[in-house]
Short mmCIF file of N, CA and C in Angstrom, two decimals:
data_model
loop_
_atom_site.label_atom_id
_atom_site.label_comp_id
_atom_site.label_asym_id
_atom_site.label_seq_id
_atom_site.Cartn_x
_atom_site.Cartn_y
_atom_site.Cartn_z
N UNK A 24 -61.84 16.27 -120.20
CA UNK A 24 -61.20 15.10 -120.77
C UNK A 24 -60.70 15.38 -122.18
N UNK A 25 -59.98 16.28 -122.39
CA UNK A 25 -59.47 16.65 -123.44
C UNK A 25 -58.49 16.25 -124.07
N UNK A 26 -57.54 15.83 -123.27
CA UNK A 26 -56.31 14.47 -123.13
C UNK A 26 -56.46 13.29 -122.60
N UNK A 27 -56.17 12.74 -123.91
CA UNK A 27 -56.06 11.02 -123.63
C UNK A 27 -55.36 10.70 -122.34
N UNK A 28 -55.32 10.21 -121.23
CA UNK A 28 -54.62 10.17 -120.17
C UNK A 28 -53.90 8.39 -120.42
N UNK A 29 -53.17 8.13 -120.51
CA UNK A 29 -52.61 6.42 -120.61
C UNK A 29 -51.47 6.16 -119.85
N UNK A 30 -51.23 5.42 -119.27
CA UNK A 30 -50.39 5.17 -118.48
C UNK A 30 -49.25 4.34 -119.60
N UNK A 31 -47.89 4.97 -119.17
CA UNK A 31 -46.59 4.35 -119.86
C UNK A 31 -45.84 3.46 -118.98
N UNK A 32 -46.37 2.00 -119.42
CA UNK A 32 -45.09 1.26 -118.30
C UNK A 32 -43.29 1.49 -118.73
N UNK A 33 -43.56 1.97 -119.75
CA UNK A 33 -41.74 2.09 -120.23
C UNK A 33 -41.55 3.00 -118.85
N UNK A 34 -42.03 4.36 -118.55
CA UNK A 34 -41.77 5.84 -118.02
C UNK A 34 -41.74 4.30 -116.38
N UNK A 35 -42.41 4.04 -116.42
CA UNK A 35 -42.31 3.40 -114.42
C UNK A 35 -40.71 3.09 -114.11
N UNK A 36 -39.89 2.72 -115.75
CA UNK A 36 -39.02 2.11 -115.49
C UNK A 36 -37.96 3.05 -115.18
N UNK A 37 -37.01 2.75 -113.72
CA UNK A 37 -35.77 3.72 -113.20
C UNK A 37 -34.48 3.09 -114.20
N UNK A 38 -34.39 4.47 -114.82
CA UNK A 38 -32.95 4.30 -115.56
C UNK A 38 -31.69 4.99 -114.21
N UNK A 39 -31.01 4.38 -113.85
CA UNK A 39 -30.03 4.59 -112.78
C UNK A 39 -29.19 5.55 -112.66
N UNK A 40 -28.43 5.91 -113.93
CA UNK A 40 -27.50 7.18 -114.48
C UNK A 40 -27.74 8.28 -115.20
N UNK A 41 -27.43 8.83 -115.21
CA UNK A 41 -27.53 10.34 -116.06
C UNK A 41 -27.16 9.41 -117.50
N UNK A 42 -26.26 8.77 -117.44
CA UNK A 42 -25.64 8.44 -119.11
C UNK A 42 -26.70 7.32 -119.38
N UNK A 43 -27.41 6.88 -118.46
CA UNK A 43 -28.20 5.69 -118.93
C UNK A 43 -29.35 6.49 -120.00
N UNK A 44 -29.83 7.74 -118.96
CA UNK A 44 -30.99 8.82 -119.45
C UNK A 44 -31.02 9.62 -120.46
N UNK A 45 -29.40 9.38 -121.07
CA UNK A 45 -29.28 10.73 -122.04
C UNK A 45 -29.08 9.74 -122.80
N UNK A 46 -28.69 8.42 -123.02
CA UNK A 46 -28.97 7.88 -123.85
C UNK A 46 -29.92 7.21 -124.36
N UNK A 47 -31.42 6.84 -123.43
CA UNK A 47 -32.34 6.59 -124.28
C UNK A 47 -32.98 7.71 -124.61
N UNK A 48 -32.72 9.10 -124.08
CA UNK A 48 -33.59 9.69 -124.47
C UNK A 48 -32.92 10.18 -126.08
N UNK A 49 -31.69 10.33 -126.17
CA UNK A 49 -31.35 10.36 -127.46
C UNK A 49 -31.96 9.52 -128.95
N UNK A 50 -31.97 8.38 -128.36
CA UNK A 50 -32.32 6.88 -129.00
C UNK A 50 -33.81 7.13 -129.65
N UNK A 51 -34.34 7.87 -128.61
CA UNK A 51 -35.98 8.06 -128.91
C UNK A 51 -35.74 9.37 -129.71
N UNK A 52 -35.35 10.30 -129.35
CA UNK A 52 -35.23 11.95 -130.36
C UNK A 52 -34.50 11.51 -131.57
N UNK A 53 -34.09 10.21 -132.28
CA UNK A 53 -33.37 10.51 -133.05
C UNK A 53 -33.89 9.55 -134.13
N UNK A 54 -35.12 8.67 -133.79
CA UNK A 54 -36.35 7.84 -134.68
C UNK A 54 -37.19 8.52 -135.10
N UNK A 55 -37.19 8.54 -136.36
CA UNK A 55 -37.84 9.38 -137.63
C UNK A 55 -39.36 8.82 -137.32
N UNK A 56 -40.47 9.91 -137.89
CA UNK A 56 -41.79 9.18 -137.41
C UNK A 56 -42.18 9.60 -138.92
N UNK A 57 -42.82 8.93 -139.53
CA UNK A 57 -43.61 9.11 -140.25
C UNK A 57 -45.54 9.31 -140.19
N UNK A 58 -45.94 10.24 -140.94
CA UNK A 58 -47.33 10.42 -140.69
C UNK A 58 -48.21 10.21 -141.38
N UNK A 59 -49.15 9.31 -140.78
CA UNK A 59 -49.93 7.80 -141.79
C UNK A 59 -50.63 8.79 -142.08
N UNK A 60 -51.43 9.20 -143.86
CA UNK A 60 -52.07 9.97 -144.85
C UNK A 60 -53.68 9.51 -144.66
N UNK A 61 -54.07 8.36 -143.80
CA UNK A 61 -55.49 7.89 -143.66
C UNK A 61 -56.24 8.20 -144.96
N UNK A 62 -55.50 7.62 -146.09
CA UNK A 62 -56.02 7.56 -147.31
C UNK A 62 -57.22 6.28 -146.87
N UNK A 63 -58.35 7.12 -147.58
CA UNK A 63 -59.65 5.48 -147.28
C UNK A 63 -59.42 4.45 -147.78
N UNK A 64 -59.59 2.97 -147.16
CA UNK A 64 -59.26 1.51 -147.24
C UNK A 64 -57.89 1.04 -146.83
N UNK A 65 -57.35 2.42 -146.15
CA UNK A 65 -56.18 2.22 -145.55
C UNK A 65 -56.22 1.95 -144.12
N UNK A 66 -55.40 1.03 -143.81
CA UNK A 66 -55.06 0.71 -142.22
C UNK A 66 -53.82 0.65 -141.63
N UNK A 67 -53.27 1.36 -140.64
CA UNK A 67 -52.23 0.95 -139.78
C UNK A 67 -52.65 0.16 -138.29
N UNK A 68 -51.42 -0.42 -138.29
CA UNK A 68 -51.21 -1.36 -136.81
C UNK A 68 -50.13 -1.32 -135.97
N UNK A 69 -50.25 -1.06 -135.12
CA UNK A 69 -48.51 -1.64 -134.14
C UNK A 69 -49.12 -1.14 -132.69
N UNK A 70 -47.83 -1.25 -132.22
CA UNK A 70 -47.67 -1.13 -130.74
C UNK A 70 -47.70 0.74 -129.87
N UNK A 71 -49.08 0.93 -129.53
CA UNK A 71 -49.42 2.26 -128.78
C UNK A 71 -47.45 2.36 -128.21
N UNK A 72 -46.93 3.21 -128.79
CA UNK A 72 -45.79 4.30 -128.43
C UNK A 72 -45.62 5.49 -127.81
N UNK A 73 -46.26 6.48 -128.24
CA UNK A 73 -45.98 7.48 -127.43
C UNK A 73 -47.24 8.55 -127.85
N UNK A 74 -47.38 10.07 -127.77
CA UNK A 74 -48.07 10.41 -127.64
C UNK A 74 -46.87 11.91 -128.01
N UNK A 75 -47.60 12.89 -128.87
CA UNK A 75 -47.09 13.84 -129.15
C UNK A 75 -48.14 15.17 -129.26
N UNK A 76 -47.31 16.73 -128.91
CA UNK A 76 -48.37 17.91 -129.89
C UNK A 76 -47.40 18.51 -130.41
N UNK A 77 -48.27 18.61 -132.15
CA UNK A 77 -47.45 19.74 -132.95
C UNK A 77 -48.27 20.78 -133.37
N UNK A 78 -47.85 21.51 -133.57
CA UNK A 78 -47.98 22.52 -133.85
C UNK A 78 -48.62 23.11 -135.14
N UNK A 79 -49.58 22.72 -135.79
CA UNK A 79 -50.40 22.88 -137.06
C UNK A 79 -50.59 24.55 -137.08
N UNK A 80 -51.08 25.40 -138.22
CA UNK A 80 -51.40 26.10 -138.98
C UNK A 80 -52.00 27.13 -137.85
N UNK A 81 -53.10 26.38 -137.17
CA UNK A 81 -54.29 26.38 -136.31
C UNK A 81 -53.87 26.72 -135.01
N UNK A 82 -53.55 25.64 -134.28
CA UNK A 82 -53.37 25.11 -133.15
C UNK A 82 -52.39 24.08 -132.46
N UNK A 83 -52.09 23.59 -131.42
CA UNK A 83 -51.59 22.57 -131.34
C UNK A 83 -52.77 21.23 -131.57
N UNK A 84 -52.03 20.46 -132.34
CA UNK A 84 -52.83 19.42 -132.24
C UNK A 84 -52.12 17.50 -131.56
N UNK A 85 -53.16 17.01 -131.50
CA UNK A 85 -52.05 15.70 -130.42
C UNK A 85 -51.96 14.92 -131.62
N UNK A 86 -51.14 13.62 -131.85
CA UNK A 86 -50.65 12.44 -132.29
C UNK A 86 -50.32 11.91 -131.66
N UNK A 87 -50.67 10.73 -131.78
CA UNK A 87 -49.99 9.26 -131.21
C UNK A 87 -49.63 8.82 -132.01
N UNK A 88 -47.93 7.87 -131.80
CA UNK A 88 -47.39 7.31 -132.48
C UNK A 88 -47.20 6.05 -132.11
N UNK A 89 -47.65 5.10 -133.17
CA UNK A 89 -47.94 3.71 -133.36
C UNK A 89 -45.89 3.09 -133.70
N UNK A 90 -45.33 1.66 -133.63
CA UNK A 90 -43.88 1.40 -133.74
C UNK A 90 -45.39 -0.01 -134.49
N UNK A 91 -44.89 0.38 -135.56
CA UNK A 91 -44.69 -1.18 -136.31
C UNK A 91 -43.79 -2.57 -136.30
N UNK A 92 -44.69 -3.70 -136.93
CA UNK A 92 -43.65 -4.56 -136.47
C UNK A 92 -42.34 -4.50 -137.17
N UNK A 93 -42.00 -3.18 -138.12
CA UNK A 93 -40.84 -3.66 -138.61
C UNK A 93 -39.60 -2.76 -137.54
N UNK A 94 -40.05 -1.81 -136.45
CA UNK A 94 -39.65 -0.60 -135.54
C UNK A 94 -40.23 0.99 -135.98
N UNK A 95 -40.86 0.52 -137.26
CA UNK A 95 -41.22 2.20 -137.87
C UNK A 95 -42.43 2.86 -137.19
N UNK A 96 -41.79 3.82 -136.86
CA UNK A 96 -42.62 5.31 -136.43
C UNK A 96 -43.85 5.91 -136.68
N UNK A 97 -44.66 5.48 -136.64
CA UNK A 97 -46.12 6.06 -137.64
C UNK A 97 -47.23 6.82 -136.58
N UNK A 98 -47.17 8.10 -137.13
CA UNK A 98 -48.13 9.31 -136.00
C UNK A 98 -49.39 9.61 -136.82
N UNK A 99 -50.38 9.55 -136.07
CA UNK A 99 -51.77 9.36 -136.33
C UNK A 99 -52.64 10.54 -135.42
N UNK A 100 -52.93 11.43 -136.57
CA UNK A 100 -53.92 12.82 -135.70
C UNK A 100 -54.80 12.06 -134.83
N UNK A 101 -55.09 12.65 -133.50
CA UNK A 101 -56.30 12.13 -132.75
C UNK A 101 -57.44 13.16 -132.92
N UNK A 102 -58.24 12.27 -133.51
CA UNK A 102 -59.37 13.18 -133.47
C UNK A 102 -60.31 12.60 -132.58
N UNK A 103 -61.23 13.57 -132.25
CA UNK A 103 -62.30 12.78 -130.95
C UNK A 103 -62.82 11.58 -130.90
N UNK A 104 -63.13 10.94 -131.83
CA UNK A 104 -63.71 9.80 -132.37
C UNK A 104 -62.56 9.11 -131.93
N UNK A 105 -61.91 8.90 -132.32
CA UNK A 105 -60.63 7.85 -132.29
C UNK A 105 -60.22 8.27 -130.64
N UNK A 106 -60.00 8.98 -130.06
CA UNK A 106 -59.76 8.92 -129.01
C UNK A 106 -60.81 8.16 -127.75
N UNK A 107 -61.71 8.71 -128.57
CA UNK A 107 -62.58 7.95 -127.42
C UNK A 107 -62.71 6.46 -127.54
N UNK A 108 -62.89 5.98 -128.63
CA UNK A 108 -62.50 4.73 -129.39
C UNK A 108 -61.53 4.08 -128.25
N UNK A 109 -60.12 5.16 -128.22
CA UNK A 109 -59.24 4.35 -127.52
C UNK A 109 -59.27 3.94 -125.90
N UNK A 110 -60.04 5.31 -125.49
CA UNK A 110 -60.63 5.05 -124.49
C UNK A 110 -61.55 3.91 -123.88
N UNK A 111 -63.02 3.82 -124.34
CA UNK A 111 -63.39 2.82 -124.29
C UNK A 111 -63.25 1.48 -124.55
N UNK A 112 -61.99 1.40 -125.07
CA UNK A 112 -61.65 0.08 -125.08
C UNK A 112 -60.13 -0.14 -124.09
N UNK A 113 -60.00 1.07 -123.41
CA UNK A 113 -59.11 0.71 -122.40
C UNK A 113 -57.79 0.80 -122.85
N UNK A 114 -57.32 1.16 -123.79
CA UNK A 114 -55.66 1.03 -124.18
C UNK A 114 -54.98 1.76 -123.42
N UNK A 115 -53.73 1.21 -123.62
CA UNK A 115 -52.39 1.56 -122.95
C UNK A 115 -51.30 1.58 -123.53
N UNK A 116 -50.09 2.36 -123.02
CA UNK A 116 -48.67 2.02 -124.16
C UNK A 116 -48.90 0.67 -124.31
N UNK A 117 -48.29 0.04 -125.07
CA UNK A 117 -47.54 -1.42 -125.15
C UNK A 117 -48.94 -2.33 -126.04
N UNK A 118 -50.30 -1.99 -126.14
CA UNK A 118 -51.34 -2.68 -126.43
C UNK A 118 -50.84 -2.15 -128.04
N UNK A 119 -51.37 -3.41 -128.86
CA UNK A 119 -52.03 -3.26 -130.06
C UNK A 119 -52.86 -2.70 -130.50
N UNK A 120 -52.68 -1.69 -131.46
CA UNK A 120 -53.86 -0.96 -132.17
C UNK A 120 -54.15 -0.88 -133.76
N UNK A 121 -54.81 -1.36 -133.89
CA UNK A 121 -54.99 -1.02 -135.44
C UNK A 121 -56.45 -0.15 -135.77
N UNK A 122 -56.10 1.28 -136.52
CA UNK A 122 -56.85 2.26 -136.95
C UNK A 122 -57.42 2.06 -138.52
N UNK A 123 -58.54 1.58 -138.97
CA UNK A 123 -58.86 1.71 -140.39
C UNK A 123 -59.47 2.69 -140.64
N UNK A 124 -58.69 3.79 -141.93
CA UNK A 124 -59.80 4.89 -142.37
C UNK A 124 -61.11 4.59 -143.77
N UNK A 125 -62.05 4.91 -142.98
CA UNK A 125 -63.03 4.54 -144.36
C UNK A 125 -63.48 5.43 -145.27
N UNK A 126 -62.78 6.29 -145.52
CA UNK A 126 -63.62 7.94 -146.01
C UNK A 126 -64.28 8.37 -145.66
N UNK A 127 -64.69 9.48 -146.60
CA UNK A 127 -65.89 10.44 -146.05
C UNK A 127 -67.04 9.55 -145.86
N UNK A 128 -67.95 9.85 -144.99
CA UNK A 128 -69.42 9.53 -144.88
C UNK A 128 -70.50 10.68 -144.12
N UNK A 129 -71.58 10.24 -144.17
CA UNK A 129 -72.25 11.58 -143.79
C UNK A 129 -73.30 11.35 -142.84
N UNK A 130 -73.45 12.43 -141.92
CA UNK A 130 -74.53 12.09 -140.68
C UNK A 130 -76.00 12.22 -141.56
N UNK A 131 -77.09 12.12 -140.07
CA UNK A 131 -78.09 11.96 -140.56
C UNK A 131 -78.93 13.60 -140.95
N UNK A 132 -77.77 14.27 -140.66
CA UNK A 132 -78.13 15.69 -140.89
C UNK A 132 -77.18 16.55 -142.57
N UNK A 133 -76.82 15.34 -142.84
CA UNK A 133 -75.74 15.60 -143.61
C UNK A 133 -74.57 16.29 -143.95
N UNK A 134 -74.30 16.15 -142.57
CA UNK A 134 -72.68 16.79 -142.38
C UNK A 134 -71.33 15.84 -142.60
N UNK A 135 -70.72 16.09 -143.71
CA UNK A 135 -69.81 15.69 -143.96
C UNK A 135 -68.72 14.98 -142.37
N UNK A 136 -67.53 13.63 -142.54
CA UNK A 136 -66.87 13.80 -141.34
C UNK A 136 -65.56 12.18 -142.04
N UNK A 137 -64.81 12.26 -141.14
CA UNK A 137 -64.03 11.19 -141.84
C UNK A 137 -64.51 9.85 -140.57
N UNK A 138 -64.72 8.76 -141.60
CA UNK A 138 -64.90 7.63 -141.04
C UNK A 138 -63.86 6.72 -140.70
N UNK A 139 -63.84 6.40 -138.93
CA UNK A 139 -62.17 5.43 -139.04
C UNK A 139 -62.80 4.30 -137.92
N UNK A 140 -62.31 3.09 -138.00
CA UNK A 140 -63.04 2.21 -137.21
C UNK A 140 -61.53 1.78 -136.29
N UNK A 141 -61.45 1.62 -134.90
CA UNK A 141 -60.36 1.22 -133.64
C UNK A 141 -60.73 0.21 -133.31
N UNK A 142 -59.35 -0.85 -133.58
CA UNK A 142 -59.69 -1.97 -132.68
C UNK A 142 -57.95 -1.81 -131.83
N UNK A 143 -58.14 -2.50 -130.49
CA UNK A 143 -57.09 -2.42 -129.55
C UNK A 143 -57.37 -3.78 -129.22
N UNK A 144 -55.97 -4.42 -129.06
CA UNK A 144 -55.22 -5.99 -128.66
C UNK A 144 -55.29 -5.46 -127.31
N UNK A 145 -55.07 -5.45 -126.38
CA UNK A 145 -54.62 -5.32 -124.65
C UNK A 145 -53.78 -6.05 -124.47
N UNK A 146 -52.66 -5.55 -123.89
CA UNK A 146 -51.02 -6.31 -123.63
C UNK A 146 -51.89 -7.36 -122.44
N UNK A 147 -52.54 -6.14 -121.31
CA UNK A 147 -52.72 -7.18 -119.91
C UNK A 147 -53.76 -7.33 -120.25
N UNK A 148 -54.87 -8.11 -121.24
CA UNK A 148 -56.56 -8.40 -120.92
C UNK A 148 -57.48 -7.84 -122.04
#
């Protein structure tokens, strides 16, 4: 379970033409994303969008990108915590999510880790 698995009701939808297809897919390649800094006491919100991997230093790593209510683009590292987060609470494209980062905090072994708390709206429930 290494990938978030979520179902996209946009993707169910049949675009009919080749020109229908090259143009949303343009529409989507051509919206700038910005990448939320999870500075602590910071929070983003919007509507589960899409799901990306780039290519870090390291490794590939995943993002999901959140569409605010104003249409803006905002990609958010998944780290395990937060994924599972999203998991257990069932999300899907189209649901509400809002991610708060709380800073550093430390286990009971004292290992440093970043603290972020998930809450998810559900479009259906």
């Amino acid at each position: 379970m290494n990938n978030l698995e979520i179902e996209n009701p946009e993707s169910n939808k049949q675009l009919t033409t080749i020109s229908d297809r090259i143009l949303a897919l343009k529409a989507k390649a051509e919206q700038s994303v910005t990448l939320w800094d999870a500075a602590p006491g910071s929070t983003i919100c919007g509507q589960l969008f899409s799901k990306r991997q780039v290519q870090t230093q390291y490794a590939l790593q995943d993002q999901f990108i959140l569409k605010d209510e104003s249409g803006n683009l905002i990609a958010y590292w998944l780290s395990k915590f937060i994924e599972q987060q999203l998991r257990s609470q069932s999300a899907n494209y189209g649901d509400l999510i809002a991610i708060s980062s709380h800073g550093k905090a430390k286990t009971a072994a004292g290992k440093e880790y970043n603290s972020f708390s998930v809450l998810v709206d559900r479009v259906n429930g």
